[in-house]
Coordinates of C-alpha atoms and ligand atoms in Angstrom, one line a residue:
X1 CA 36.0 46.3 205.6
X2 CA 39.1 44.3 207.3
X3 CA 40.3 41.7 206.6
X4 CA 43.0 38.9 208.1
X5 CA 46.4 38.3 206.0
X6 CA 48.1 34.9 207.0
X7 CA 51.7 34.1 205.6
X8 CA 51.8 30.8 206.2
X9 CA 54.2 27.8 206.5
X10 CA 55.3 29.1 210.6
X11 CA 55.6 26.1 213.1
X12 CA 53.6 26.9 215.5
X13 CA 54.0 26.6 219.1
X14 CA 52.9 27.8 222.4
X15 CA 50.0 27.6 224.3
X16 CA 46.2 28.7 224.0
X17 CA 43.2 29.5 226.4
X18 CA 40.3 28.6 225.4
X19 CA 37.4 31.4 226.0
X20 CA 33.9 30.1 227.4
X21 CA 30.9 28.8 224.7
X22 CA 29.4 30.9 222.9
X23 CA 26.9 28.4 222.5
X24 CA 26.2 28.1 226.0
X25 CA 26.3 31.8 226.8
X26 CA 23.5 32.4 224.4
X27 CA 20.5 30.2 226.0
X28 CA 22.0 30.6 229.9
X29 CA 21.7 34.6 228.7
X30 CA 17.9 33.7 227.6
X31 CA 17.4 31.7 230.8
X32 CA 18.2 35.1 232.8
X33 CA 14.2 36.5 231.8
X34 CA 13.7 33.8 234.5
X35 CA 16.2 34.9 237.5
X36 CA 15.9 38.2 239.2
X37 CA 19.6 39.3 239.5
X38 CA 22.8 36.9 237.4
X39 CA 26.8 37.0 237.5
X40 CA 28.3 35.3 234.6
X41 CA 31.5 34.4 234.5
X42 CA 34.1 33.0 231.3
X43 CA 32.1 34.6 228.8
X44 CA 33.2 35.0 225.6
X45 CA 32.6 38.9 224.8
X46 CA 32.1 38.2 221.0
X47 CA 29.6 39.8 218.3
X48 CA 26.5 37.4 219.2
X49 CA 26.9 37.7 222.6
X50 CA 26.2 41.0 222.5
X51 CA 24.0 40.4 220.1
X52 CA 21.9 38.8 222.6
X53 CA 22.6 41.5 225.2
X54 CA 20.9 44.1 222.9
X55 CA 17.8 41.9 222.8
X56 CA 17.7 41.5 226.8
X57 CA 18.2 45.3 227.2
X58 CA 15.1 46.0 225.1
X59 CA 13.3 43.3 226.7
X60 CA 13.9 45.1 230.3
X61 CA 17.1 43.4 231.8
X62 CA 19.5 45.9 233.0
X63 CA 23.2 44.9 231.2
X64 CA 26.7 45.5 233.2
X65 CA 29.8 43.9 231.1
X66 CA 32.9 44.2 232.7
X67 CA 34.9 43.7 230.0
X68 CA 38.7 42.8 231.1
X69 CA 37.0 40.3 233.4
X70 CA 35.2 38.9 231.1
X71 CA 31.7 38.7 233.7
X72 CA 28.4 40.0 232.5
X73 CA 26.0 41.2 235.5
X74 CA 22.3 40.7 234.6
X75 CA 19.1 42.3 236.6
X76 CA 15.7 42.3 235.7
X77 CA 14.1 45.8 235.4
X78 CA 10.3 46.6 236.9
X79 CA 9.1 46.7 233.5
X80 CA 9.3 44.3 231.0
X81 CA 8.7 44.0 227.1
X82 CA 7.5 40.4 225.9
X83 CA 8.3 41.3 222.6
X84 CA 11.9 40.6 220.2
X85 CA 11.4 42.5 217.2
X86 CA 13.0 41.5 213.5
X87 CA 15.9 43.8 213.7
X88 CA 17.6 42.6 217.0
X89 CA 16.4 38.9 215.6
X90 CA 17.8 38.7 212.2
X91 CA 21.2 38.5 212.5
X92 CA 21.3 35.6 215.1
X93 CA 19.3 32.6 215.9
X94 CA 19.5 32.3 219.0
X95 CA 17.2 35.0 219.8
X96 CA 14.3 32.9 219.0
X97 CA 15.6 31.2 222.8
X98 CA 14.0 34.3 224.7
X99 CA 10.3 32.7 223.5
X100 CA 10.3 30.1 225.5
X101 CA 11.5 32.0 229.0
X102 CA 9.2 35.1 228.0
X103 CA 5.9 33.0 227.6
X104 CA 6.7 30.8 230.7
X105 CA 7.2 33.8 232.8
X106 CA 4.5 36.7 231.3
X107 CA 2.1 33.7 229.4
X108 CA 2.8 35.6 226.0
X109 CA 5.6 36.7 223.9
X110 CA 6.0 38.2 220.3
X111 CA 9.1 36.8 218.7
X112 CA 10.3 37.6 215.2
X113 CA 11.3 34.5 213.3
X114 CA 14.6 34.2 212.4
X115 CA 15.8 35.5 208.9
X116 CA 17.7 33.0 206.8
X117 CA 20.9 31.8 207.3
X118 CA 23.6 30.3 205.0
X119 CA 24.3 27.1 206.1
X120 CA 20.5 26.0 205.3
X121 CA 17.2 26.4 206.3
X122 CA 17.0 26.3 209.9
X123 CA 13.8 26.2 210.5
X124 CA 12.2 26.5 214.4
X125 CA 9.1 23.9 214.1
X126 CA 10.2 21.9 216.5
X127 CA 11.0 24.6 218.9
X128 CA 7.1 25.4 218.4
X129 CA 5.9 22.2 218.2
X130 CA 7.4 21.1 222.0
X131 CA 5.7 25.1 222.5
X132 CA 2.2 24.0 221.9
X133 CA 2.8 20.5 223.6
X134 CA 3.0 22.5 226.8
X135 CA -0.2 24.3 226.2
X136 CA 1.0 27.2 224.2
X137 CA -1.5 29.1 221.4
X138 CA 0.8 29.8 219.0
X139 CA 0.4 31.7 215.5
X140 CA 2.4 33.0 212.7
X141 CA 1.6 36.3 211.5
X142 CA 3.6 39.1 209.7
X143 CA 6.9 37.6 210.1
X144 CA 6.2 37.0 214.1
X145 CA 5.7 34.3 216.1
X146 CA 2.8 35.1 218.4
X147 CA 2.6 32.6 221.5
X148 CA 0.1 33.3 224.3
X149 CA -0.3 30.7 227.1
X150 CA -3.0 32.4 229.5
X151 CA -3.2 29.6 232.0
X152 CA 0.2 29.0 232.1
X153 CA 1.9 26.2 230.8
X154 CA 1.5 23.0 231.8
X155 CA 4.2 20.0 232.3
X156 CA 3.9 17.2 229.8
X157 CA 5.0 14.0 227.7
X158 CA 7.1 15.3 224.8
X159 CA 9.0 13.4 222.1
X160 CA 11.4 15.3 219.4
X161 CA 11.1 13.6 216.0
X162 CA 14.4 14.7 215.6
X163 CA 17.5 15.8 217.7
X164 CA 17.7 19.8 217.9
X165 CA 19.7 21.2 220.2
X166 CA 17.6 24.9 220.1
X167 CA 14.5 22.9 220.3
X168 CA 15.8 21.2 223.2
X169 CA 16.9 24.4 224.8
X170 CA 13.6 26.3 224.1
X171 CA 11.6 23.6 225.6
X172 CA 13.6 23.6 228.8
X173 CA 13.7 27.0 228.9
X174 CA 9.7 27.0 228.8
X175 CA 9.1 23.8 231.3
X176 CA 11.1 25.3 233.5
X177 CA 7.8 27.4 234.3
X178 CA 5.1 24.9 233.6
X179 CA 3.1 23.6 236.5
X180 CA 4.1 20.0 237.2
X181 CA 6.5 17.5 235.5
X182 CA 7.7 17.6 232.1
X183 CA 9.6 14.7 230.6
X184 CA 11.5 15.7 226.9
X185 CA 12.4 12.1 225.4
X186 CA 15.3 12.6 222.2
X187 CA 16.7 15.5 223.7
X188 CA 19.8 16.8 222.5
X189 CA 22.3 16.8 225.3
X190 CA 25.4 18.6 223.8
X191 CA 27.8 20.0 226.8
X192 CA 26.3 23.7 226.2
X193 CA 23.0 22.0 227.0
X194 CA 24.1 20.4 230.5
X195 CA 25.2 24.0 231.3
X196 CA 22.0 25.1 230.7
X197 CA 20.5 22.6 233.2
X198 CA 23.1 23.3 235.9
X199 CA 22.3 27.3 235.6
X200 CA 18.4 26.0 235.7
X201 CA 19.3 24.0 238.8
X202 CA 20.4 27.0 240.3
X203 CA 17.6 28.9 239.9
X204 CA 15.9 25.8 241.7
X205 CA 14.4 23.6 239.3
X206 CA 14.3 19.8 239.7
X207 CA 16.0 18.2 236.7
X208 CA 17.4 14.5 235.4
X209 CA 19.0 13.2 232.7
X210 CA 18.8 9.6 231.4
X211 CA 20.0 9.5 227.8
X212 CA 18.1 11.7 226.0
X213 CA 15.3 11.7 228.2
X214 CA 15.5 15.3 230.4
X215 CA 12.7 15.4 233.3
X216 CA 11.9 18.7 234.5
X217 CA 9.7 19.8 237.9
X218 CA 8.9 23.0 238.1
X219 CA 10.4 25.6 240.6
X220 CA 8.0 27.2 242.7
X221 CA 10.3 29.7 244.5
X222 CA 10.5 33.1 243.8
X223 CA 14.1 33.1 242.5
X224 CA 15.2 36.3 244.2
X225 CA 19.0 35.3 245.5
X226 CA 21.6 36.4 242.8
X227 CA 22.8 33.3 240.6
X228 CA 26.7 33.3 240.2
X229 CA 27.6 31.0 237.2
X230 CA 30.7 30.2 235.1
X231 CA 30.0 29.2 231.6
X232 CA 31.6 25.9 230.4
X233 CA 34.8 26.1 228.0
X234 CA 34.5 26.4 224.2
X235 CA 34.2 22.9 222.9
X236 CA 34.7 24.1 219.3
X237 CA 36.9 26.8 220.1
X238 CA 39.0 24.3 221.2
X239 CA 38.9 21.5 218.5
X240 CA 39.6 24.7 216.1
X241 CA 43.1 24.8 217.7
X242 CA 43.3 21.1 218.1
X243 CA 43.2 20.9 214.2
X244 CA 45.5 24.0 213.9
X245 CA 47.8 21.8 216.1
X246 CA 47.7 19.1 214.0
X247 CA 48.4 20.6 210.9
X248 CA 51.4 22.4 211.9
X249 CA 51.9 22.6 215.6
X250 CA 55.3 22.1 217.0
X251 CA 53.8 21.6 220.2
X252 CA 50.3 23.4 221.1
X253 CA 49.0 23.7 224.9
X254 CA 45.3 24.1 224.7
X255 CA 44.3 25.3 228.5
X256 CA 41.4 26.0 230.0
X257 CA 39.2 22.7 229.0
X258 CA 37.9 19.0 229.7
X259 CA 40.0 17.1 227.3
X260 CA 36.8 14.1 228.4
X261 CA 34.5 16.4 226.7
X262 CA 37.0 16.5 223.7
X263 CA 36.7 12.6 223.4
X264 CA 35.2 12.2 220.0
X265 CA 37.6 14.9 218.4
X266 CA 40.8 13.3 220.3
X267 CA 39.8 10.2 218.7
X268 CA 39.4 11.0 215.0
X269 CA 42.8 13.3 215.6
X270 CA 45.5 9.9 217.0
X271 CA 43.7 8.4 214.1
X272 CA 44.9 10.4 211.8
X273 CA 48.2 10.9 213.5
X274 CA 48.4 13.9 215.4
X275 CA 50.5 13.5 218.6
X276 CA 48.1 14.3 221.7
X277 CA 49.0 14.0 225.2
X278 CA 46.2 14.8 227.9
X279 CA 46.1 16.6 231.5
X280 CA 42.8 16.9 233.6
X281 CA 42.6 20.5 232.0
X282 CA 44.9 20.6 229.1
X283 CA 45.8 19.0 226.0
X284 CA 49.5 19.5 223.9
X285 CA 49.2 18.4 220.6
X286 CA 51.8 18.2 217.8
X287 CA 51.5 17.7 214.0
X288 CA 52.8 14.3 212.7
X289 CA 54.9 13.9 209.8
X290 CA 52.5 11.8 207.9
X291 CA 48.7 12.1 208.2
X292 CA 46.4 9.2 207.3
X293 CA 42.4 9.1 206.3
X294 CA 39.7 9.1 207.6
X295 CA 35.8 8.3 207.4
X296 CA 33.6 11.2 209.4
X297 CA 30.1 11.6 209.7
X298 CA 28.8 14.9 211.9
X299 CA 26.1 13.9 214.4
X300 CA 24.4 15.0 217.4
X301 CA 26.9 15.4 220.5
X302 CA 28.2 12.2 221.6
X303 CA 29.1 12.5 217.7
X304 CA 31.7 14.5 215.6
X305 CA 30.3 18.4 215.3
X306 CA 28.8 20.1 212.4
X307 CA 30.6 22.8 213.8
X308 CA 34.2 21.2 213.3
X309 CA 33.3 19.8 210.3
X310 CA 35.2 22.2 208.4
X311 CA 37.9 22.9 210.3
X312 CA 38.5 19.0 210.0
X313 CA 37.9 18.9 206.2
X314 CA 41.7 21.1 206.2
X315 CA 43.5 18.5 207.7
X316 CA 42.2 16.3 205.5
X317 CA 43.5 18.0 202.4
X318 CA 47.4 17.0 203.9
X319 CA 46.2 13.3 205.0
X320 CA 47.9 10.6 202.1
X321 CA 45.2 9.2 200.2
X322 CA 41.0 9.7 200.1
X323 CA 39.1 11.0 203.3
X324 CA 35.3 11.6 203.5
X325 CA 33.2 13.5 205.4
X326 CA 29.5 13.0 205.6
X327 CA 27.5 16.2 207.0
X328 CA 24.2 15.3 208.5
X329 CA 23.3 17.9 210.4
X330 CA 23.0 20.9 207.4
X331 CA 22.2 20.3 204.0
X332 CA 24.5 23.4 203.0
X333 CA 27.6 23.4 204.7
X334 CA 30.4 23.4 202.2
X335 CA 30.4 26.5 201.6
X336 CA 33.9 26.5 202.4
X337 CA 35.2 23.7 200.0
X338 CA 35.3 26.3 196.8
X339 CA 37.3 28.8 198.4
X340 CA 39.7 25.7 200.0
X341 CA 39.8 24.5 196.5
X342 CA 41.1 28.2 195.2
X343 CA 43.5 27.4 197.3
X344 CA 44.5 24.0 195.9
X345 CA 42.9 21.2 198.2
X346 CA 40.9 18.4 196.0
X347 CA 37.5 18.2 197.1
X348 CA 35.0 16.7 195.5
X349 CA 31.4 17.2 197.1
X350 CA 28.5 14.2 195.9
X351 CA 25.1 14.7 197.7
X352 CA 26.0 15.1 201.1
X353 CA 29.6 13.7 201.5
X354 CA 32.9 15.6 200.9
X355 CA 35.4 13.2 199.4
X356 CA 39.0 14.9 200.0
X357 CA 42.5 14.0 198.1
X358 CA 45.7 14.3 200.0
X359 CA 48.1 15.5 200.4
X360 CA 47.8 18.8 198.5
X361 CA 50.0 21.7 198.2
X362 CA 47.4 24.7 199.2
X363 CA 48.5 28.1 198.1
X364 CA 47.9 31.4 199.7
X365 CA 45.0 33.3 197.7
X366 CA 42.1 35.5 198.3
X367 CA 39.5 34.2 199.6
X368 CA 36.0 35.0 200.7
X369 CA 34.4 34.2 204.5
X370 CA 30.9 32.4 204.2
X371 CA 29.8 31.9 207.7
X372 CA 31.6 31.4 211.2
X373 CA 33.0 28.1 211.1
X374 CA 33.8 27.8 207.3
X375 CA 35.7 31.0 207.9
X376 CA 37.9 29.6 210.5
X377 CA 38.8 26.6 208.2
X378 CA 40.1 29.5 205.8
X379 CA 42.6 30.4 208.5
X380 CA 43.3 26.8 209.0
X381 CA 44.2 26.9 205.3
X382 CA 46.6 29.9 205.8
X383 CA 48.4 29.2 208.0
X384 CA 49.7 25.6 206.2
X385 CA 49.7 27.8 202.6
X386 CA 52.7 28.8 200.5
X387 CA 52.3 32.3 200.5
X388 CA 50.2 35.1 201.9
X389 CA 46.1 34.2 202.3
X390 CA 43.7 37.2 201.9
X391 CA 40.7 36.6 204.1
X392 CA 37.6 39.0 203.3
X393 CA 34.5 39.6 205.4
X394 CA 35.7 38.3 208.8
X395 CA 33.2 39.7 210.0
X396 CA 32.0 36.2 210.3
X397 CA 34.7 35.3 212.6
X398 CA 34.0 38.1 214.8
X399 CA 30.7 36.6 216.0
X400 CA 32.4 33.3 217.6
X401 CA 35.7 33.7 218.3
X402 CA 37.5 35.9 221.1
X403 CA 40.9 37.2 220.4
X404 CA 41.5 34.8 217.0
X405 CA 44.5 36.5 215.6
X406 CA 46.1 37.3 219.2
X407 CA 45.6 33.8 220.6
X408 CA 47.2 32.8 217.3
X409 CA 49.8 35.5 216.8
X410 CA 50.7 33.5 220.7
X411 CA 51.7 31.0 219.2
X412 CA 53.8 32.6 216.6
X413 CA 51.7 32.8 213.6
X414 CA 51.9 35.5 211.2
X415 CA 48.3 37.1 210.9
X416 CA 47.6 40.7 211.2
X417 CA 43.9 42.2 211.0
X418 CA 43.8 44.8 208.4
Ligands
UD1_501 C1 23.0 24.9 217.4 C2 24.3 25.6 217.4 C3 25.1 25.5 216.1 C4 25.3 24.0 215.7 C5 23.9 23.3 215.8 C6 24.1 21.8 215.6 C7 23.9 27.4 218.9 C8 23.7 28.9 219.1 N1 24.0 27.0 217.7 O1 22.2 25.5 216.3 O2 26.4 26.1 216.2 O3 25.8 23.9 214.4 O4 23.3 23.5 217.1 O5 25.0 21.3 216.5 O6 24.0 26.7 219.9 N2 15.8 21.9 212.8 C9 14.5 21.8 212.3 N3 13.5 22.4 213.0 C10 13.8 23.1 214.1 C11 15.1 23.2 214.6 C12 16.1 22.6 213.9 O7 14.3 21.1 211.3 O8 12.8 23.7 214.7 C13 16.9 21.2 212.0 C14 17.9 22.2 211.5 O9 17.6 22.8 210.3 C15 19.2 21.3 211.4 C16 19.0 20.3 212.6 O10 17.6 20.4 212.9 O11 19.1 20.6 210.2 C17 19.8 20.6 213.8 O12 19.6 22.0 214.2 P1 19.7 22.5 215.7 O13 20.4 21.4 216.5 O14 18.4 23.0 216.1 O15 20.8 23.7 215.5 P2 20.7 25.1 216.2 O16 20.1 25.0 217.6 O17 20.1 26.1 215.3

C-alpha cells in the first residue's frame, strides 16, 4: 500500500495551479444522461471522477478521457441502462446524482443507496423527499432505491427543511425534465452548484436564482448540439494551499481561481495573520511570524467549508493562545484530531466544537488517513513537523486531489510517494 513521507520544516515557495472541482465534475457528469453528445474541460482526473465515469459507462454513455488535456468527451449510446448497481455505488456518493437525471429522462431508475461513509451518516432523504414532491413513486427495497415516475415528472413548489447541497443538485437534476415550473426554496447554492446551473442553461433550461430560491422551466428541445463546458476551479483545492501558505509559505502563487469566490476563507486567513495579496485570478500568500485565534463555525456556502475544516484546524495548532472550531455540517468529522494530536497539537473536542491550544511543536510520526479532507490536514501537519511524517492509506487523498505531492514538491517541499 503507499504511502506519502514528508520531512518537514522547508519554506515553501512557488506557485500552484489549482485543478477544476471535483465536486462540480461529479453532478455536471450526472447531468450528461440528459445531453446527447458533452466536452468537458479542467477536469480534475482523480479517483471519484472516474469513479463516476465507470457508473456512466454501464449506464450507456460512451467515455473518451484525453488525459494530458485534462477534457472528458461524453456521448450517449442507443441503449441505455436505468439502473446503478451497489458495487459502482459504494465507494462514492455522488452516484446517488444519476437518480434524478435517469428518472427524468426514462421515468424510472434503480439506484443503489449509498454504503456508509466515515464522516457520518449521510443519509439521501431529502434527495427523495424533493423526488416524490415532483411526482416520483419511490421505494426502498433490497438495498435499492426504486423510483418510477410513469407520467413524467411534474414542476412544483419545493421547500428543503434543511440545506443539502446533493439534495439540491438531485432535484435540479430531476426538474430539469419535469413539465412546467419548479421553484426549490433553501437551496444550497455552493459555487459547484452555480456550475451545475450554467451547464443546465446550456442544455437549454430556463433557470434563476434569488437567494436560495432556484426556479427552473423545463427545456423542451431535443438537446442534440454538443455542449462544450469548463468546470469551475477547485474551491477547496485551493483553500488547502492557502492554509499550506500560511503555515509556512515564503511566498505561495495560487493560479487558476476567483480569489471573490475565496472570500470567506481570505477573511478568517488576514485574521489570523497570513499575508494575502489578491489578482483577478490569483492569490500570493505568505506565512506570518505570529498567528492569532480564531472562532470558526462550518456552514453552508456563503459560510466556512466543512471541507476546509480540517485543513484550518492545523493552522490553528501554531496560532498563540485558544481557537475553536464548531462543525455543523457532520457530526463525525474529527477524525483527524487523534492522529494531529500523535503528532503533538492540543485539541480538545466537547460535543461538536474543537477547542485548539497554540502554538504547539508537532512532531513527525506515523499516522493513519481517515477520509479525504482529514488526510490532507495530515500533510498540512508534515510539512510544519520536526522530522519525517509517515502517512498511511492515501488512498484517501487520491480520490480528491490531482497531482498533490508534485504541485507540492513545486514548491519545494520534501514529499515522496512510496
Ligand atoms: C457535498 C460535498 C462534500 C461536502 C458537503 C457539505 C460533493 C460530492 N460532496 O456532500 O464534499 O462536505 O457537500 O458541503 O459535492 N443530509 C441529510 N439528508 C440528505 C442529504 C444530506 O440529512 O438527504 C445531511 C448530511 O448528513 C449532512 C448535511 O445534510 O449532515 C449536508 O450534507 P450535503 O450538503 O447533502 O452533503 P453532500 O452533498 O453529501
Amino acid at each position: 500500500m503507499q504511502k506519502l513521507l514528508i520531512k518537514g520544516k522547508k519554506e515553501l515557495s512557488g506557485s500552484i495551479s489549482i485543478s477544476g472541482s471535483k465536486n462540480a465534475t461529479l453532478p455536471i457528469l450526472a447531468a450528461a444522461i440528459l445531453a446527447n453528445d458533452v466536452k468537458l474541460l479542467n477536469v480534475p482526473l482523480v479517483k471519484d471522477i472516474f469513479t463516476m465515469l465507470d457508473l456512466l459507462k454501464f449506464i450507456g454513455i460512451k467515455v473518451k478521457v484525453e488525459n494530458n488535456k485534462r477534457i472528458i468527451h461524453l456521448q450517449k449510446e442507443k441503449q441505455i441502462n436505468t439502473l446503478a448497481p451497489y458495487k459502482l455505488v459504494k465507494t462514492m456518493r455522488a452516484g446517488v446524482l444519476v437518480l434524478g437525471p435517469l428518472l427524468t429522462k426514462y421515468k424510472k431508475a434503480k439506484v443503489s443507496l449509498p454504503g456508509g461513509c466515515s464522516i457520518g451518516t449521510r443519509p439521501v432523504d431529502l434527495h427523495l423527499f424533493a423526488l416524490k414532491k415532483l411526482g416520483a413513486k419511490i421505494k426502498i427495497k433490497d438495498g435499492y432505491i426504486i423510483a418510477e415516475a410513469k407520467k413524467g415528472l411534474i414542476g412544483t413548489k419545493i421547500k428543503f427543511p434543511t440545506i443539502s447541497v446533493g439534495a439540491t443538485e438531485n432535484a435540479l437534476l430531476a426538474a430539469f425534465g419535469a413539465k412546467g415550473k419548479t421553484t426549490l426554496n433553501n437551496c444550497a447554492i455552493e459555487p459547484e452548484i452555480l456550475d451545475l446551473i450554467i451547464f443546465l442553461k446550456k442544455l437549454g433550461c430556463k433557470i434563476e436564482i434569488t437567494g436560495r430560491k432556484i426556479t427552473l422551466i423545463r427545456n423542451n428541445n431535443k438537446n442534440k448540439k454538443k455542449i462544450n463546458h469548463k468546470v469551475i476551479f477547485d474551491r477547496i483545492e485551493a483553500g488547502t494551499y492557502l492554509v499550506a501558505g500560511a503555515l509556512i509559505g515564503k511566498k505561495i502563487v495560487i493560479k487558476q481561481i476567483n480569489p471573490k469566490i475565496l472570500k470567506c476563507e481570505i477573511d478568517i486567513l488576514k485574521k489570523m495573520g497570513a499575508k494575502i495579496f489578491k489578482t483577478k485570478n490569483s492569490i500570493s500568500i505568505l506565512k506570518t511570524s505570529r498567528l492569532k485565534t480564531i472562532k470558526v463555525s462550518t456552514k453552508a456556502y456563503p459560510g466556512f467549508p466543512t471541507d476546509l475544516q480540517a485543513q484550518l484546524m492545523v493552522l490553528m495548532t501554531q496560532a498563540e493562545g485558544i481557537s475553536k472550531i464548531k462543525e455543523n455540517i457532520f457530526e463525525n468529522r474529527f477524525m483527524h484530531v487523534p492522529e494531529l494530536k500523535r503528532m503533538g497539537a492540543k485539541i480538545e473536542i466537547r460535543k461538536q466544537t474543537a477547542f485548539i491550544s497554540g502554538p504547539s511543536k508537532l512532531t513527525g510520526a506515523e499516522v493513519m488517513a481517515t477520509d479525504l479532507r482529514a488526510s490532507v490536514s495530515l500533510v498540512l501537519a508534515g510539512l510544519i513537523a520536526d522530522n519525517r511524517t509517515v502517512i498511511n492509506r492515501i488512498y484517501h487523498l487520491d480520490r480528491g486531489y490531482e497531482q498533490l505531492e508534485n504541485k507540492l514538491k513545486n514548491c519545494k517541499a520534501q514529499i515522496k510517494r512510496v
